[in-house]
Amino acid sequence: MKHYLLIVVLCFLNLAHTQNCTYTLLGEIKDFHDGTPMSGATIYNETSNTYTSADINGKFTIENLCNGKLVLIISHVGCETKRVEVDIDGDTYQEINMEHHLEELKEITVTTDSKIEKTSIQQTVSKKQIETFSDKSLGDALNTISGVSSLNTGNTIVKPMIHGLHSSRLLIINNNVRLFDQEWGYEHAPNIDINASGRIDVIKGANSLMYGSDAIGGLILIRPENYAVKDSLFGSTSLALNTNGWGGNINSEIVKTNKNGFYTKIQGSYKTFGDFESQNYYLSNTGIKSINASARIGFKSFEKGFDAYYSFVDNTFGILRASHIGNVGDLVRAINSGEPQYISDFSNTINNPKQSIFHHLGKIEAYKRFKEFGKLTLQYDFQINRRKEFDLRRGDKANVPVVDLRLFTTSLQPNLRIDAYENLKINTGFLLRYQQNDAISGTGTTPLIPDYDKYDFGFYAIGAYNLNLLTEISAGFRYDFSRIEASKRYRVTDWDETYNYDELFPEFNTGVIEDSRYFTNPEFSFHNISANLGYARHMRNDFEFIFNYGLASRMPNPSELFSEGLHHSAARIEIGQLTMEKEIANKFMASLERKHQNFGFTISPYYKYISNFIQLIPIGTTTTVRGAFPVWEYNQTNAQIFGVDIDLYKTISNNFNYTGSLSLLRGDNLSEDIPLINMPATNFSNSITYNNEKLNQLSIGLTQKTVLQQNRFPDYNFFTFDPVLQQEVYVDISSTPETYTLFNFNSSARFKVFKTKTLKVAFNVENLFNVSYREHLNRLRYFADELGRNFNIQLKINY
Amino acid sequence: MNTLKLKNMKTIKLLALLFISSLAIGCSSDDDGNDDDHDSEEELITTVIYTLANNADNTDVVTLTFTDLDGEGGADGIYDISGPLTANATYTGGIKLWNATENPAEDITLEVEDEADEHEFFYSSTAGLTITKTDVDGDGNPVGIATTVTTGSAATGSLTVILKHEPTKPNDGTATGAGGSTDVEVSYSIEVQ
């Protein structure tokens, strides 16, 4: 208010006195971040229509000024042109700060080399690629990246894997919020609507300390789009239709941006599929229904801003009816018959068994930049995940879930980015998180995961330093403290005899017995330390070399500690162990990259040594009322995983492009000197694309993908007595399916419609030759084939 | 400067509001928190009792029992056979399934009876027994809660009882041919003398 008064007073004075135009303005133009003078900046005096420029010290003078308001427009290479109003009151000094970080305020055109850090080894799925997966899942989209595969339960529940590692070993960061959606379960897919994302980065190397200390496998970063600061209203609607599953997806989004910095986005999608079909039969009860919505509102300017985001995901997944089996005998029959034990005609209805999951995610983030210092960001977020699993049950329990868990997570994360030094950038911050799991009562089953409260605290510091123009090094450190307090009932026989907990953990037992179960309160605290080192060097001819070392530690997840339950789909009882210790990984990864217009490649070898690697393996059978049942237990071993990911591209001619990739991986259980379970097999892909920009941006492509048979697997097969056949039967749960090759065809073109709008039309064929195959990383591979041919049409209109 | 402060205040207020509202969402609805929300195993079958009564001698009653009180996992189940069957005799068989973790014990057989069209018992024996199902569901297909058992000459072997959920009905009379998923599979060691 004072300022306004002053101006008014000044104006008044100006009017009252005769103009005395002898004053001088001394200006100094500096970089906002580090205060370095901006020599050579152009200063346009709008008031007098004259130009001047800043000297080597960023200084300039304008003489013979009258008192009053002066309008200057300052421009400098690489900076946003700035308009400033200066109040001249006698000889005046004015400091003007210019901003180099233009990209943060504009739309970023995603190129493969825009990395989170120069030293990170990462690959990106662009918005354009994401759009082609609008009716698929996150895991499907990531599967196109070398070194990334997926652990599937059927074809709709797709869990991403990086270098054979999944679940709690992968951090999925959605809009800067670490996803907590009961990701510990092998058949729990990430609750993400891929349509809500702007780009997805997969970080295979070690640059992930900002998000957690336990990224043993890697990091999946789902990022929103960045909007330009201008007045605009735009949106799009896309529709995808498929013959396999007779379903599809519709997605709409609308974005409003303002030149004052405010922006709003609303997005929603609906997906529905009926039973999918393999080459020879319908996969009964494999449909999916998914309703998603997201909204964001924010304000951004260079100095400050905020962003609020909320998303809602509601998924219902049908589980292959034939995979519901009662005992090991049923499993043997399923394996030996080679065909599902239950096949019916196509249906749109999702019956039991099924999963029904809600996921709410909300966050708000605010930032403020400080001159010659850096950027302070404060983020608060919460997530609620409710998972219900329905099984085939008798009588009035048919519609009561067997699993009903609700997970609530909330966290507060301040981050400070110091960018005042020209060659050194520092990120530091801390994290406070609270998590509560609630096993909802009324299921009529023992909860798979017990009630627990979990508290986390962590802090980190990461620095990146430019040694010279061509070389950058980075280093980081992180410490995390976690405490979990659970309450669970254990069978007296299990506690006292099977697991010997009466001697190992007597302090957890309250001594209260009910229904021959002890009431116990297991509590654990973990201290995790993680660190990383990175080195990146640019070389001649667009070559770049990157090396990463990472130390990561992960506390056992609740499933590994407490899980106790029967999985019908795998005919197994899965049991966690209180004796689990934290997993510690040492990761080494290098990458030689060439990013040239006509020919480029990436060769990334890696080696991971993981001590106390937690794995879920069969340990024998137990006799139950249903007959013999395999028991799978979590145990720990020392493991190594190493391999190489290779990607390459080549421009053949103006219109033809080639891309190819190859992933080789080997996982060893070092303690027992056998292969690790569930490791992805060698796979490679080749694709040829024809593009014609002039002809409606026509694009036609053919992709081949081959997955070789996994010959390195641990042999956990066993014999069991089948009382029906009155003989020992061989239970082959370990052997892997044969090599398969799939071909996909895709084509797309853009058309101008309604004068200003563009319509993109795509036609694709998946599994072109309708091959019948099974994939060893699909948990339902014992029961049915994978999908047969699919014709897909996608329409997208931008407005 | 003042307007800037105002905006900051707004942001902070918004943050605070969001924080509070999310806590409210987080802690409301069906949160049963640290309450004792232990569910008993309602669907569990802990006990399978197959009672065979000799039609010619009402003192000759043989009970074949399987008990696994702590359900799947934990301790293994226990078999208890009351005695040998008489050779060349005809017995009336009745099967009972119980959930003894409930108090009073729940008769699961009633549930099976209610959904007879979705269930079927299958019996097989290696001790020369002939087992016939004497009851039918609403569609006239066998269920197998009630049976007639005819013994042959003296032998030892096993008697296997299987309950299938959602088998193909009608079927070829074998558990293997009927498909479905196995709810019960117990195998008693018996003697005919």
Coordinates of C-alpha atoms in Angstrom, one line a residue, chain A residues 436-714:
Chain A
Q436 CA -2.4 -47.6 8.3
N437 CA -3.6 -50.9 7.1
D438 CA -7.1 -52.0 8.2
A439 CA -8.2 -55.5 7.6
I440 CA -12.0 -54.8 7.3
S441 CA -14.0 -57.3 9.4
G442 CA -16.9 -59.3 8.0
T443 CA -15.0 -61.3 5.4
G444 CA -15.3 -64.6 7.3
T445 CA -11.7 -65.3 6.7
T446 CA -8.4 -64.7 8.5
P447 CA -7.0 -61.5 7.1
L448 CA -4.3 -62.0 4.5
I449 CA -2.5 -58.9 5.9
P450 CA -3.1 -57.9 9.5
D451 CA -4.0 -54.5 10.9
Y452 CA -0.8 -52.4 11.3
D453 CA 0.5 -48.9 11.7
K454 CA 3.7 -47.8 10.0
Y455 CA 5.8 -44.7 10.5
D456 CA 8.5 -43.5 8.2
F457 CA 11.0 -40.8 8.5
G458 CA 13.8 -40.1 5.9
F459 CA 16.1 -37.5 4.8
Y460 CA 18.4 -37.2 1.8
A461 CA 20.9 -35.0 0.0
I462 CA 21.8 -35.3 -3.6
G463 CA 24.4 -33.2 -5.5
A464 CA 25.2 -33.0 -9.2
Y465 CA 28.4 -31.2 -10.2
N466 CA 29.6 -30.3 -13.6
L467 CA 33.3 -31.1 -13.7
N468 CA 33.6 -29.4 -17.1
L469 CA 31.3 -28.8 -20.1
L470 CA 31.3 -32.5 -21.0
T471 CA 31.4 -34.3 -17.6
E472 CA 29.0 -34.4 -14.8
I473 CA 29.2 -36.3 -11.6
S474 CA 26.4 -36.9 -9.0
A475 CA 26.3 -38.3 -5.5
G476 CA 23.6 -38.8 -3.0
F477 CA 22.9 -40.2 0.4
R478 CA 19.7 -41.1 2.1
Y479 CA 18.7 -42.4 5.5
D480 CA 15.3 -43.9 6.4
F481 CA 13.8 -45.0 9.6
S482 CA 10.7 -47.2 9.5
R483 CA 8.6 -48.7 12.3
I484 CA 5.8 -51.1 11.8
E485 CA 3.4 -52.1 14.6
A486 CA 1.0 -54.9 13.8
S487 CA -1.6 -57.0 15.6
K488 CA -2.1 -60.5 14.3
R489 CA -3.4 -63.9 15.5
Y490 CA -1.2 -66.9 15.0
R491 CA -2.2 -70.5 15.4
V492 CA -0.8 -71.9 18.6
T493 CA 0.8 -74.8 16.7
D494 CA 2.4 -72.4 14.1
W495 CA 3.7 -70.0 16.8
D496 CA 5.1 -72.6 19.1
E497 CA 6.1 -75.4 16.8
T498 CA 6.2 -74.6 13.0
Y499 CA 8.0 -71.3 13.3
N500 CA 9.4 -71.4 16.7
Y501 CA 8.3 -67.8 17.4
D502 CA 7.7 -68.7 21.1
E503 CA 11.5 -68.6 21.4
L504 CA 12.4 -66.0 18.8
F505 CA 9.7 -63.4 19.6
P506 CA 8.2 -64.1 23.0
E507 CA 7.8 -60.3 23.6
F508 CA 5.2 -60.1 20.8
N509 CA 2.8 -62.6 22.4
T510 CA 0.1 -61.2 24.6
G511 CA -0.6 -64.7 25.9
V512 CA -4.3 -64.3 25.1
I513 CA -5.6 -67.4 23.3
E514 CA -8.9 -67.5 21.3
D515 CA -10.0 -70.2 18.9
S516 CA -6.6 -71.9 19.4
R517 CA -4.8 -68.7 18.2
Y518 CA -2.5 -66.4 20.0
F519 CA -3.1 -62.7 19.9
T520 CA 0.3 -61.1 19.1
N521 CA 1.6 -57.6 18.5
P522 CA 4.7 -57.9 16.3
E523 CA 6.7 -54.6 16.1
F524 CA 9.8 -54.0 14.0
S525 CA 12.1 -51.0 13.4
F526 CA 14.4 -50.7 10.5
H527 CA 17.2 -48.3 9.7
N528 CA 18.0 -48.1 6.0
I529 CA 20.9 -46.4 4.4
S530 CA 21.2 -45.8 0.7
A531 CA 23.6 -44.0 -1.5
N532 CA 24.5 -43.5 -5.2
L533 CA 27.2 -42.2 -7.4
G534 CA 26.8 -41.2 -11.0
Y535 CA 29.1 -40.2 -13.8
A536 CA 28.2 -38.9 -17.2
R537 CA 30.5 -37.9 -20.0
H538 CA 29.7 -36.6 -23.5
M539 CA 32.0 -37.6 -26.2
R540 CA 32.5 -36.8 -29.9
N541 CA 30.0 -37.9 -32.5
D542 CA 27.0 -37.7 -30.1
F543 CA 28.4 -40.5 -27.9
E544 CA 27.7 -40.4 -24.2
F545 CA 28.9 -42.7 -21.4
I546 CA 27.1 -43.0 -18.1
F547 CA 28.0 -45.0 -15.0
N548 CA 25.9 -45.5 -11.9
Y549 CA 26.5 -47.2 -8.6
G550 CA 23.7 -47.5 -6.1
L551 CA 23.3 -48.9 -2.6
A552 CA 19.7 -49.6 -1.8
S553 CA 18.1 -51.2 1.2
R554 CA 14.6 -52.3 1.6
M555 CA 12.7 -53.4 4.7
P556 CA 10.5 -56.5 4.3
N557 CA 7.0 -55.6 3.2
P558 CA 3.9 -56.6 5.3
S559 CA 3.3 -59.5 3.0
E560 CA 6.8 -60.9 3.5
L561 CA 6.4 -60.5 7.2
F562 CA 2.8 -61.4 7.9
S563 CA 1.1 -63.0 4.9
E564 CA -0.9 -66.0 5.6
G565 CA -3.5 -67.2 3.2
L566 CA -4.7 -69.5 0.6
H567 CA -4.6 -68.4 -3.1
H568 CA -7.0 -70.4 -5.0
S569 CA -5.7 -69.2 -8.4
A570 CA -2.4 -70.8 -7.7
A571 CA -3.5 -73.6 -5.4
R572 CA -1.1 -72.5 -2.8
I573 CA -0.8 -71.2 0.8
E574 CA 1.5 -68.3 1.1
I575 CA 3.3 -67.7 4.3
G576 CA 5.3 -64.7 5.5
Q577 CA 8.0 -64.9 8.2
L578 CA 8.7 -62.6 11.1
T579 CA 12.3 -63.5 10.8
M580 CA 12.8 -61.5 7.6
E581 CA 15.6 -59.1 7.6
K582 CA 16.2 -56.1 5.3
E583 CA 17.3 -56.7 1.7
I584 CA 20.5 -54.8 0.7
A585 CA 21.4 -54.3 -2.9
N586 CA 24.6 -53.1 -4.6
K587 CA 23.8 -52.0 -8.1
F588 CA 26.3 -51.3 -10.9
M589 CA 25.1 -50.1 -14.2
A590 CA 26.8 -48.5 -17.2
S591 CA 25.4 -47.1 -20.4
L592 CA 27.0 -46.2 -23.7
E593 CA 24.6 -44.1 -25.7
R594 CA 24.7 -42.5 -29.1
K595 CA 21.9 -40.1 -30.0
H596 CA 22.4 -39.2 -33.6
Q597 CA 19.7 -38.3 -36.1
N598 CA 20.3 -41.2 -38.4
F599 CA 21.7 -43.9 -36.2
G600 CA 21.7 -44.3 -32.5
F601 CA 21.9 -46.9 -29.8
T602 CA 22.0 -47.6 -26.1
I603 CA 24.0 -50.5 -24.6
S604 CA 23.4 -50.8 -20.9
P605 CA 25.0 -53.6 -19.0
Y606 CA 24.2 -54.0 -15.3
Y607 CA 25.1 -56.1 -12.3
K608 CA 23.1 -56.3 -9.0
Y609 CA 24.2 -58.2 -5.9
I610 CA 21.3 -58.5 -3.4
S611 CA 22.0 -59.9 0.0
N612 CA 19.0 -61.3 1.9
F613 CA 16.9 -61.3 -1.3
I614 CA 13.4 -62.2 -0.3
Q615 CA 11.7 -64.8 -2.5
L616 CA 8.5 -66.7 -2.4
I617 CA 9.1 -70.4 -3.1
P618 CA 7.4 -73.7 -2.6
I619 CA 8.6 -75.7 0.4
G620 CA 6.3 -78.7 0.5
T621 CA 2.7 -79.7 0.9
T622 CA 0.3 -79.7 3.8
T623 CA -2.7 -82.0 4.3
T624 CA -6.0 -80.1 4.4
V625 CA -9.6 -81.0 4.1
R626 CA -9.2 -80.2 0.4
G627 CA -6.4 -82.7 0.1
A628 CA -2.8 -81.9 -0.5
F629 CA -1.9 -78.3 -0.8
P630 CA 1.5 -76.8 -1.7
V631 CA 2.9 -74.3 0.8
W632 CA 4.9 -71.4 -0.4
E633 CA 7.0 -69.5 2.0
Y634 CA 9.0 -66.3 1.9
N635 CA 12.6 -67.0 2.5
Q636 CA 15.9 -65.2 2.1
T637 CA 18.9 -65.9 -0.1
N638 CA 21.8 -64.1 -1.6
A639 CA 21.2 -63.3 -5.2
Q640 CA 22.8 -61.8 -8.2
I641 CA 21.1 -60.4 -11.3
F642 CA 23.0 -59.3 -14.3
G643 CA 22.4 -58.6 -18.0
V644 CA 22.4 -56.1 -20.7
D645 CA 19.7 -54.0 -22.4
I646 CA 20.4 -52.9 -26.0
D647 CA 18.3 -50.5 -28.0
L648 CA 19.0 -49.2 -31.5
Y649 CA 17.4 -47.1 -34.2
K650 CA 18.4 -46.4 -37.8
T651 CA 16.9 -44.1 -40.4
I652 CA 16.8 -46.2 -43.5
S653 CA 15.5 -43.5 -45.9
N654 CA 13.4 -40.4 -45.6
N655 CA 10.3 -42.5 -44.9
F656 CA 11.6 -45.7 -43.4
N657 CA 12.8 -46.1 -39.8
Y658 CA 14.1 -49.2 -38.0
T659 CA 14.1 -49.8 -34.2
G660 CA 15.3 -52.8 -32.4
S661 CA 15.9 -54.0 -28.8
L662 CA 17.3 -56.9 -27.0
S663 CA 17.3 -57.8 -23.3
L664 CA 19.5 -60.5 -21.8
L665 CA 19.2 -61.3 -18.1
R666 CA 20.5 -63.9 -15.7
G667 CA 19.4 -64.3 -12.1
D668 CA 21.2 -66.6 -9.7
N669 CA 20.3 -67.8 -6.2
L670 CA 23.8 -67.8 -4.9
S671 CA 23.1 -69.5 -1.6
E672 CA 21.7 -72.6 -3.2
D673 CA 23.6 -72.3 -6.5
I674 CA 20.4 -72.5 -8.6
P675 CA 18.6 -70.0 -10.9
L676 CA 16.3 -67.5 -9.4
I677 CA 12.6 -68.0 -9.7
N678 CA 10.5 -65.8 -12.1
M679 CA 13.3 -64.2 -14.1
P680 CA 12.4 -62.8 -17.5
A681 CA 13.7 -64.8 -20.5
T682 CA 15.8 -63.4 -23.3
N683 CA 13.6 -61.3 -25.6
F684 CA 14.1 -59.1 -28.6
S685 CA 12.0 -57.0 -30.9
N686 CA 12.4 -55.4 -34.3
S687 CA 10.2 -52.9 -35.9
I688 CA 10.0 -51.1 -39.3
T689 CA 7.9 -47.9 -39.7
Y690 CA 7.0 -46.0 -42.7
N691 CA 6.2 -42.3 -42.1
N692 CA 4.9 -39.8 -44.6
E693 CA 4.4 -36.3 -43.0
K694 CA 2.9 -34.9 -46.2
L695 CA 0.3 -37.6 -46.5
N696 CA -1.8 -36.8 -43.4
Q697 CA 1.2 -37.8 -41.2
L698 CA 0.6 -41.4 -42.3
S699 CA 2.5 -44.0 -40.3
I700 CA 2.5 -47.7 -40.9
G701 CA 4.5 -50.1 -38.9
L702 CA 5.2 -53.8 -38.3
T703 CA 6.7 -55.0 -35.1
Q704 CA 8.0 -58.5 -34.2
K705 CA 8.7 -59.6 -30.7
T706 CA 10.2 -62.9 -29.7
V707 CA 10.4 -64.2 -26.1
L708 CA 12.7 -67.2 -25.8
Q709 CA 11.9 -70.1 -23.5
Q710 CA 13.3 -69.6 -20.1
N711 CA 15.7 -72.5 -19.6
R712 CA 17.1 -71.3 -16.4
F713 CA 14.5 -71.9 -13.7
P714 CA 14.7 -73.5 -10.3

